[in-house]
Amino acid sequence: MSRSHPGERARRGSRGRGVERADSGTVPGTRTARLRRWLGHRARLRWGEEATDRSPWARGRILAALAVLTSALLAFHSTVPNTVGRFGSLLETFLPWLGLAVPLLLVLALLRRSATALTALLLPAAVWGSLFGGRVAAGDGGAHDVTAVQHNVSDVNADPAGTARTLRDSGPDLIALEELTPAALPVYERELAPEYPHRAVRGTVGLWSKHPLTEVGAVDIRPEGIGDGWNRGVRATARTPWGDVAVYVAHLPSVRVQLHGFSSGRRDESAGLLGAALAAEKLEKVILLGDFNGTVDDRGLDPVTTRVDSVGRDHFAFSWPAAFPVSRIDHVMTRSATVTHVRTLPATGSDHLPVAAGITLDP
């Protein structure tokens, strides 16, 4: 038997072990690498990270289309039909929040590295700024003659006395309250009477005033099909140093967001009745306070907002829900007078925040 040279055996052993390593590691490793490359390619396609030689102007067309759609909804929200589900009113209720689409699309456009999408985003940003930019910068409008506070105090408020003190301590001339209950009404009367000796209460709404009130009467805003015990409107003439002012307090029916859409039919009907009462008002100066269960952008309130100056369009002052306000459904509006500013007061035991407004009554 021939013997191999020791060096020859070492070289053969080394080659054998190399083959074993190739057989046991190279092939599976190659398959894994291919799988990883394929998965990475799919992920890049999914997130829009195509080959670097593709122009950034050729990417992000879907994002650009979404930016244009957002702009159209902001600018032409009144054209969204209200016939089915009242989706037009639903959109208008939360219209300012549609602007959140801009930063979301911006992040996606940056990830996509799309010059087309980034350029298209200038359009919704400009439209939102033109509609709501003034509300962001709105502040105290300066001197005013009277201050009015509007507050839905909630019929389940566990601290009506504390609520009354919060409103009283803000020092307004007029205080309008909704959802007054028979049990809570005496508490509000007791807390407010020393500084607000004049009051007008009808049903579940009331007005407290530092100025004398005359010609107090109910305002019928009851939608068809609701019982006679439903009284949510009151009117009084306030005798102020600037002349007589008709003061209205109203609480329009609630709305609900449901699977079939926005249930605002009764609210809209009640708004129509309130608008008719305002149209028939003989006094020149009018102050309207109330919980309208809608924003000034909601077309369902057009019968009201077309007859008074809805200066609230210049301020956000979100009042509902109190825990995280997303809209202002509590309003102070005027006719032949000017609301100089609107702001919210600290939270009370209600699910609404109080809204305070300065009003100029001079011609």
GROMACS .gro file of C-alpha atoms in nm:
model
  363
    1MET     CA    1   0.000   0.000   0.000
    2SER     CA    2   0.136   0.332  -0.107
    3ARG     CA    3   0.157   0.608   0.137
    4SER     CA    4   0.075   0.968   0.061
    5HIS     CA    5   0.303   1.242   0.159
    6PRO     CA    6   0.182   1.421   0.479
    7GLY     CA    7   0.147   1.750   0.292
    8GLU     CA    8  -0.066   1.581   0.029
    9ARG     CA    9  -0.300   1.443   0.295
   10ALA     CA   10  -0.331   1.787   0.456
   11ARG     CA   11  -0.424   1.946   0.124
   12ARG     CA   12  -0.681   1.674   0.054
   13GLY     CA   13  -0.833   1.714   0.400
   14SER     CA   14  -0.854   2.085   0.355
   15ARG     CA   15  -1.029   2.050   0.021
   16GLY     CA   16  -1.271   1.797   0.170
   17ARG     CA   17  -1.360   2.018   0.455
   18GLY     CA   18  -1.411   2.308   0.212
   19VAL     CA   19  -1.655   2.101   0.012
   20GLU     CA   20  -1.840   2.009   0.325
   21ARG     CA   21  -1.868   2.374   0.421
   22ALA     CA   22  -1.992   2.461   0.075
   23ASP     CA   23  -2.243   2.179   0.079
   24SER     CA   24  -2.371   2.266   0.424
   25GLY     CA   25  -2.363   2.648   0.417
   26THR     CA   26  -2.335   2.803   0.072
   27VAL     CA   27  -2.648   2.666  -0.091
   28PRO     CA   28  -2.888   2.743   0.193
   29GLY     CA   29  -2.724   3.082   0.239
   30THR     CA   30  -2.774   3.161  -0.129
   31ARG     CA   31  -3.142   3.070  -0.107
   32THR     CA   32  -3.185   3.286   0.203
   33ALA     CA   33  -3.016   3.579   0.035
   34ARG     CA   34  -3.238   3.544  -0.269
   35LEU     CA   35  -3.548   3.527  -0.049
   36ARG     CA   36  -3.437   3.838   0.140
   37ARG     CA   37  -3.373   4.027  -0.183
   38TRP     CA   38  -3.715   3.927  -0.316
   39LEU     CA   39  -3.892   4.032   0.005
   40GLY     CA   40  -3.702   4.359   0.008
   41HIS     CA   41  -3.801   4.422  -0.352
   42ARG     CA   42  -4.168   4.359  -0.270
   43ALA     CA   43  -4.149   4.592   0.030
   44ARG     CA   44  -3.992   4.866  -0.180
   45LEU     CA   45  -4.268   4.827  -0.436
   46ARG     CA   46  -4.530   4.839  -0.165
   47TRP     CA   47  -4.396   5.161  -0.013
   48GLY     CA   48  -4.320   5.323  -0.342
   49GLU     CA   49  -3.939   5.300  -0.320
   50GLU     CA   50  -3.878   5.217  -0.680
   51ALA     CA   51  -3.543   5.221  -0.843
   52THR     CA   52  -3.343   5.535  -0.782
   53ASP     CA   53  -3.329   5.616  -1.150
   54ARG     CA   54  -3.708   5.684  -1.155
   55SER     CA   55  -3.788   6.055  -1.146
   56PRO     CA   56  -3.943   6.189  -0.820
   57TRP     CA   57  -4.199   6.365  -1.040
   58ALA     CA   58  -4.323   6.026  -1.161
   59ARG     CA   59  -4.398   5.901  -0.809
   60GLY     CA   60  -4.686   5.973  -0.573
   61ARG     CA   61  -4.965   6.036  -0.818
   62ILE     CA   62  -5.219   5.872  -0.588
   63LEU     CA   63  -5.105   6.092  -0.299
   64ALA     CA   64  -5.131   6.396  -0.524
   65ALA     CA   65  -5.486   6.295  -0.618
   66LEU     CA   66  -5.577   6.263  -0.249
   67ALA     CA   67  -5.438   6.612  -0.188
   68VAL     CA   68  -5.654   6.754  -0.466
   69LEU     CA   69  -5.959   6.569  -0.328
   70THR     CA   70  -5.896   6.715   0.018
   71SER     CA   71  -5.877   7.062  -0.135
   72ALA     CA   72  -6.205   7.009  -0.319
   73LEU     CA   73  -6.386   6.893  -0.004
   74LEU     CA   74  -6.259   7.195   0.187
   75ALA     CA   75  -6.335   7.451  -0.080
   76PHE     CA   76  -6.663   7.305  -0.209
   77HIS     CA   77  -6.806   7.134   0.099
   78SER     CA   78  -7.146   7.291   0.031
   79THR     CA   79  -7.176   7.085  -0.287
   80VAL     CA   80  -7.158   6.754  -0.097
   81PRO     CA   81  -7.519   6.632  -0.109
   82ASN     CA   82  -7.726   6.624   0.206
   83THR     CA   83  -8.006   6.415   0.061
   84VAL     CA   84  -7.877   6.076   0.176
   85GLY     CA   85  -7.756   6.047   0.534
   86ARG     CA   86  -7.699   6.424   0.555
   87PHE     CA   87  -7.332   6.361   0.487
   88GLY     CA   88  -7.288   6.721   0.383
   89SER     CA   89  -7.376   6.842   0.732
   90LEU     CA   90  -7.160   6.571   0.887
   91LEU     CA   91  -6.861   6.687   0.684
   92GLU     CA   92  -6.923   7.051   0.773
   93THR     CA   93  -6.954   6.972   1.144
   94PHE     CA   94  -6.592   6.858   1.155
   95LEU     CA   95  -6.466   7.053   0.854
   96PRO     CA   96  -6.159   7.212   1.023
   97TRP     CA   97  -6.031   6.868   1.115
   98LEU     CA   98  -6.007   6.775   0.748
   99GLY     CA   99  -5.685   6.973   0.758
  100LEU     CA  100  -5.522   6.681   0.942
  101ALA     CA  101  -5.500   6.513   0.603
  102VAL     CA  102  -5.225   6.761   0.508
  103PRO     CA  103  -4.957   6.649   0.761
  104LEU     CA  104  -5.052   6.285   0.707
  105LEU     CA  105  -5.010   6.315   0.331
  106LEU     CA  106  -4.689   6.513   0.386
  107VAL     CA  107  -4.532   6.227   0.580
  108LEU     CA  108  -4.635   5.979   0.312
  109ALA     CA  109  -4.503   6.205   0.038
  110LEU     CA  110  -4.166   6.231   0.212
  111LEU     CA  111  -4.147   5.855   0.252
  112ARG     CA  112  -4.244   5.821  -0.111
  113ARG     CA  113  -3.987   6.086  -0.211
  114SER     CA  114  -4.245   6.230  -0.445
  115ALA     CA  115  -4.202   6.583  -0.573
  116THR     CA  116  -4.546   6.559  -0.735
  117ALA     CA  117  -4.723   6.483  -0.406
  118LEU     CA  118  -4.527   6.749  -0.216
  119THR     CA  119  -4.619   7.011  -0.472
  120ALA     CA  120  -4.986   6.905  -0.474
  121LEU     CA  121  -5.001   6.942  -0.095
  122LEU     CA  122  -4.957   7.316  -0.130
  123LEU     CA  123  -5.317   7.332  -0.255
  124PRO     CA  124  -5.503   7.189   0.051
  125ALA     CA  125  -5.268   7.377   0.283
  126ALA     CA  126  -5.355   7.705   0.109
  127VAL     CA  127  -5.730   7.631   0.108
  128TRP     CA  128  -5.732   7.536   0.477
  129GLY     CA  129  -5.533   7.847   0.562
  130SER     CA  130  -5.776   8.070   0.375
  131LEU     CA  131  -6.075   7.913   0.551
  132PHE     CA  132  -5.945   7.870   0.905
  133GLY     CA  133  -5.613   8.050   0.936
  134GLY     CA  134  -5.783   8.354   1.085
  135ARG     CA  135  -5.933   8.142   1.362
  136VAL     CA  136  -5.588   8.025   1.471
  137ALA     CA  137  -5.467   8.384   1.506
  138ALA     CA  138  -5.792   8.523   1.650
  139GLY     CA  139  -5.756   8.692   1.987
  140ASP     CA  140  -5.926   8.949   2.204
  141GLY     CA  141  -6.111   9.190   1.980
  142GLY     CA  142  -6.063   9.477   2.225
  143ALA     CA  143  -6.319   9.695   2.401
  144HIS     CA  144  -6.681   9.584   2.420
  145ASP     CA  145  -7.002   9.694   2.588
  146VAL     CA  146  -7.138   9.371   2.735
  147THR     CA  147  -7.017   9.018   2.791
  148ALA     CA  148  -7.249   8.722   2.737
  149VAL     CA  149  -7.190   8.365   2.853
  150GLN     CA  150  -7.360   8.066   2.695
  151HIS     CA  151  -7.354   7.727   2.868
  152ASN     CA  152  -7.531   7.394   2.838
  153VAL     CA  153  -7.507   7.301   3.206
  154SER     CA  154  -7.612   6.934   3.146
  155ASP     CA  155  -7.914   6.776   3.306
  156VAL     CA  156  -7.687   6.530   3.490
  157ASN     CA  157  -7.454   6.795   3.632
  158ALA     CA  158  -7.361   6.685   3.985
  159ASP     CA  159  -7.239   7.030   4.089
  160PRO     CA  160  -7.483   7.300   3.976
  161ALA     CA  161  -7.369   7.535   4.253
  162GLY     CA  162  -7.006   7.513   4.143
  163THR     CA  163  -7.111   7.561   3.782
  164ALA     CA  164  -7.309   7.873   3.871
  165ARG     CA  165  -7.012   8.018   4.062
  166THR     CA  166  -6.777   7.955   3.769
  167LEU     CA  167  -7.008   8.145   3.536
  168ARG     CA  168  -7.076   8.422   3.787
  169ASP     CA  169  -6.706   8.475   3.865
  170SER     CA  170  -6.631   8.538   3.496
  171GLY     CA  171  -6.830   8.860   3.535
  172PRO     CA  172  -7.065   8.858   3.233
  173ASP     CA  173  -7.368   9.081   3.188
  174LEU     CA  174  -7.584   8.802   3.045
  175ILE     CA  175  -7.583   8.431   3.128
  176ALA     CA  176  -7.778   8.183   2.913
  177LEU     CA  177  -7.829   7.828   3.039
  178GLU     CA  178  -7.972   7.513   2.881
  179GLU     CA  179  -8.074   7.173   3.022
  180LEU     CA  180  -8.207   7.325   3.343
  181THR     CA  181  -8.384   7.064   3.554
  182PRO     CA  182  -8.651   7.128   3.818
  183ALA     CA  183  -8.408   7.007   4.086
  184ALA     CA  184  -8.115   7.225   3.974
  185LEU     CA  185  -8.307   7.542   3.887
  186PRO     CA  186  -8.341   7.663   4.250
  187VAL     CA  187  -7.964   7.619   4.293
  188TYR     CA  188  -7.887   7.840   3.994
  189GLU     CA  189  -8.139   8.096   4.110
  190ARG     CA  190  -7.985   8.109   4.457
  191GLU     CA  191  -7.626   8.140   4.333
  192LEU     CA  192  -7.692   8.391   4.056
  193ALA     CA  193  -7.965   8.612   4.203
  194PRO     CA  194  -7.739   8.846   4.409
  195GLU     CA  195  -7.555   8.972   4.099
  196TYR     CA  196  -7.815   8.882   3.836
  197PRO     CA  197  -8.150   8.989   3.979
  198HIS     CA  198  -8.333   8.966   3.645
  199ARG     CA  199  -8.414   8.630   3.495
  200ALA     CA  200  -8.632   8.470   3.227
  201VAL     CA  201  -8.690   8.094   3.235
  202ARG     CA  202  -8.908   7.887   3.006
  203GLY     CA  203  -8.892   7.509   3.015
  204THR     CA  204  -8.530   7.395   3.028
  205VAL     CA  205  -8.368   7.720   2.912
  206GLY     CA  206  -8.309   8.041   3.103
  207LEU     CA  207  -8.149   8.386   3.091
  208TRP     CA  208  -7.997   8.576   3.385
  209SER     CA  209  -7.916   8.943   3.339
  210LYS     CA  210  -7.767   9.243   3.519
  211HIS     CA  211  -7.999   9.460   3.309
  212PRO     CA  212  -8.377   9.465   3.351
  213LEU     CA  213  -8.570   9.216   3.140
  214THR     CA  214  -8.917   9.284   2.998
  215GLU     CA  215  -9.150   9.124   2.745
  216VAL     CA  216  -9.043   8.775   2.845
  217GLY     CA  217  -9.198   8.496   2.639
  218ALA     CA  218  -9.143   8.145   2.510
  219VAL     CA  219  -9.013   8.087   2.158
  220ASP     CA  220  -9.176   7.789   1.991
  221ILE     CA  221  -8.900   7.588   1.820
  222ARG     CA  222  -9.060   7.250   1.883
  223PRO     CA  223  -9.031   7.013   1.585
  224GLU     CA  224  -9.335   6.822   1.468
  225GLY     CA  225  -9.402   6.506   1.662
  226ILE     CA  226  -9.255   6.625   1.994
  227GLY     CA  227  -9.487   6.666   2.294
  228ASP     CA  228  -9.613   6.994   2.437
  229GLY     CA  229  -9.384   6.972   2.739
  230TRP     CA  230  -9.079   7.034   2.522
  231ASN     CA  231  -8.987   7.402   2.572
  232ARG     CA  232  -8.640   7.508   2.466
  233GLY     CA  233  -8.670   7.869   2.360
  234VAL     CA  234  -8.710   8.199   2.545
  235ARG     CA  235  -8.700   8.564   2.441
  236ALA     CA  236  -8.671   8.878   2.653
  237THR     CA  237  -8.601   9.246   2.599
  238ALA     CA  238  -8.294   9.363   2.788
  239ARG     CA  239  -8.300   9.731   2.889
  240THR     CA  240  -7.934   9.828   2.845
  241PRO     CA  241  -7.759  10.169   2.850
  242TRP     CA  242  -7.720  10.124   2.474
  243GLY     CA  243  -8.089  10.076   2.413
  244ASP     CA  244  -8.330   9.784   2.410
  245VAL     CA  245  -8.189   9.452   2.291
  246ALA     CA  246  -8.387   9.138   2.207
  247VAL     CA  247  -8.211   8.844   2.373
  248TYR     CA  248  -8.292   8.491   2.262
  249VAL     CA  249  -8.186   8.166   2.428
  250ALA     CA  250  -8.242   7.843   2.236
  251HIS     CA  251  -8.148   7.478   2.260
  252LEU     CA  252  -8.193   7.293   1.933
  253PRO     CA  253  -8.251   6.915   1.925
  254SER     CA  254  -7.959   6.679   1.948
  255VAL     CA  255  -7.799   6.507   1.650
  256ARG     CA  256  -7.645   6.163   1.622
  257VAL     CA  257  -7.381   6.005   1.400
  258GLN     CA  258  -7.524   5.666   1.301
  259LEU     CA  259  -7.449   5.394   1.049
  260HIS     CA  260  -7.696   5.538   0.801
  261GLY     CA  261  -7.555   5.890   0.836
  262PHE     CA  262  -7.616   6.208   1.033
  263SER     CA  263  -7.955   6.229   1.209
  264SER     CA  264  -8.011   6.605   1.212
  265GLY     CA  265  -8.366   6.628   1.074
  266ARG     CA  266  -8.530   6.756   1.392
  267ARG     CA  267  -8.240   6.992   1.460
  268ASP     CA  268  -8.278   7.139   1.112
  269GLU     CA  269  -8.655   7.176   1.154
  270SER     CA  270  -8.607   7.354   1.485
  271ALA     CA  271  -8.346   7.582   1.326
  272GLY     CA  272  -8.604   7.679   1.065
  273LEU     CA  273  -8.852   7.778   1.337
  274LEU     CA  274  -8.588   7.979   1.519
  275GLY     CA  275  -8.492   8.152   1.196
  276ALA     CA  276  -8.854   8.249   1.139
  277ALA     CA  277  -8.876   8.397   1.489
  278LEU     CA  278  -8.562   8.602   1.426
  279ALA     CA  279  -8.699   8.723   1.096
  280ALA     CA  280  -9.013   8.846   1.272
  281GLU     CA  281  -8.821   9.024   1.550
  282LYS     CA  282  -8.904   9.396   1.551
  283LEU     CA  283  -8.615   9.521   1.762
  284GLU     CA  284  -8.309   9.616   1.565
  285LYS     CA  285  -8.046   9.481   1.808
  286VAL     CA  286  -8.053   9.107   1.873
  287ILE     CA  287  -7.832   8.876   2.080
  288LEU     CA  288  -7.880   8.505   2.023
  289LEU     CA  289  -7.731   8.253   2.264
  290GLY     CA  290  -7.770   7.878   2.268
  291ASP     CA  291  -7.664   7.523   2.211
  292PHE     CA  292  -7.744   7.465   1.845
  293ASN     CA  293  -7.595   7.115   1.818
  294GLY     CA  294  -7.411   7.225   1.507
  295THR     CA  295  -7.125   7.445   1.395
  296VAL     CA  296  -7.151   7.769   1.199
  297ASP     CA  297  -7.026   7.579   0.892
  298ASP     CA  298  -7.317   7.332   0.903
  299ARG     CA  299  -7.573   7.420   0.634
  300GLY     CA  300  -7.848   7.284   0.858
  301LEU     CA  301  -7.819   7.605   1.061
  302ASP     CA  302  -7.854   7.833   0.757
  303PRO     CA  303  -8.202   7.955   0.862
  304VAL     CA  304  -8.034   8.099   1.173
  305THR     CA  305  -7.688   8.200   1.049
  306THR     CA  306  -7.832   8.393   0.754
  307ARG     CA  307  -8.034   8.616   0.991
  308VAL     CA  308  -7.766   8.696   1.248
  309ASP     CA  309  -7.394   8.766   1.229
  310SER     CA  310  -7.222   8.437   1.298
  311VAL     CA  311  -6.894   8.598   1.396
  312GLY     CA  312  -6.800   8.261   1.539
  313ARG     CA  313  -6.660   8.183   1.196
  314ASP     CA  314  -6.357   8.386   1.303
  315HIS     CA  315  -6.287   8.184   1.618
  316PHE     CA  316  -6.245   7.818   1.705
  317ALA     CA  317  -6.328   7.814   2.081
  318PHE     CA  318  -6.429   7.446   2.067
  319SER     CA  319  -6.682   7.375   2.341
  320TRP     CA  320  -6.779   7.009   2.302
  321PRO     CA  321  -6.712   6.756   2.440
  322ALA     CA  322  -6.556   6.916   2.746
  323ALA     CA  323  -6.305   6.634   2.796
  324PHE     CA  324  -6.158   6.681   2.446
  325PRO     CA  325  -6.333   6.959   2.254
  326VAL     CA  326  -6.348   6.901   1.879
  327SER     CA  327  -6.623   7.145   1.773
  328ARG     CA  328  -6.814   7.449   1.890
  329ILE     CA  329  -7.185   7.385   1.900
  330ASP     CA  330  -7.248   7.657   2.161
  331HIS     CA  331  -7.287   8.002   2.010
  332VAL     CA  332  -7.322   8.373   2.071
  333MET     CA  333  -7.455   8.556   1.764
  334THR     CA  334  -7.583   8.906   1.704
  335ARG     CA  335  -7.775   9.137   1.473
  336SER     CA  336  -7.697   9.510   1.451
  337ALA     CA  337  -7.422   9.448   1.707
  338THR     CA  338  -7.069   9.310   1.691
  339VAL     CA  339  -6.912   9.013   1.868
  340THR     CA  340  -6.554   9.121   1.930
  341HIS     CA  341  -6.417   8.789   2.054
  342VAL     CA  342  -6.521   8.440   2.164
  343ARG     CA  343  -6.346   8.220   2.419
  344THR     CA  344  -6.417   7.919   2.639
  345LEU     CA  345  -6.425   7.923   3.019
  346PRO     CA  346  -6.293   7.654   3.255
  347ALA     CA  347  -6.472   7.321   3.264
  348THR     CA  348  -6.768   7.271   3.495
  349GLY     CA  349  -6.971   6.963   3.582
  350SER     CA  350  -7.113   6.965   3.226
  351ASP     CA  351  -7.004   6.784   2.913
  352HIS     CA  352  -6.989   7.127   2.743
  353LEU     CA  353  -6.748   7.411   2.807
  354PRO     CA  354  -6.898   7.755   2.873
  355VAL     CA  355  -6.852   8.006   2.590
  356ALA     CA  356  -6.802   8.376   2.663
  357ALA     CA  357  -6.825   8.656   2.407
  358GLY     CA  358  -6.767   9.029   2.415
  359ILE     CA  359  -7.031   9.231   2.231
  360THR     CA  360  -7.033   9.590   2.112
  361LEU     CA  361  -7.382   9.745   2.102
  362ASP     CA  362  -7.291  10.094   1.983
  363PRO     CA  363  -7.399  10.166   1.625
   0.00000   0.00000   0.00000
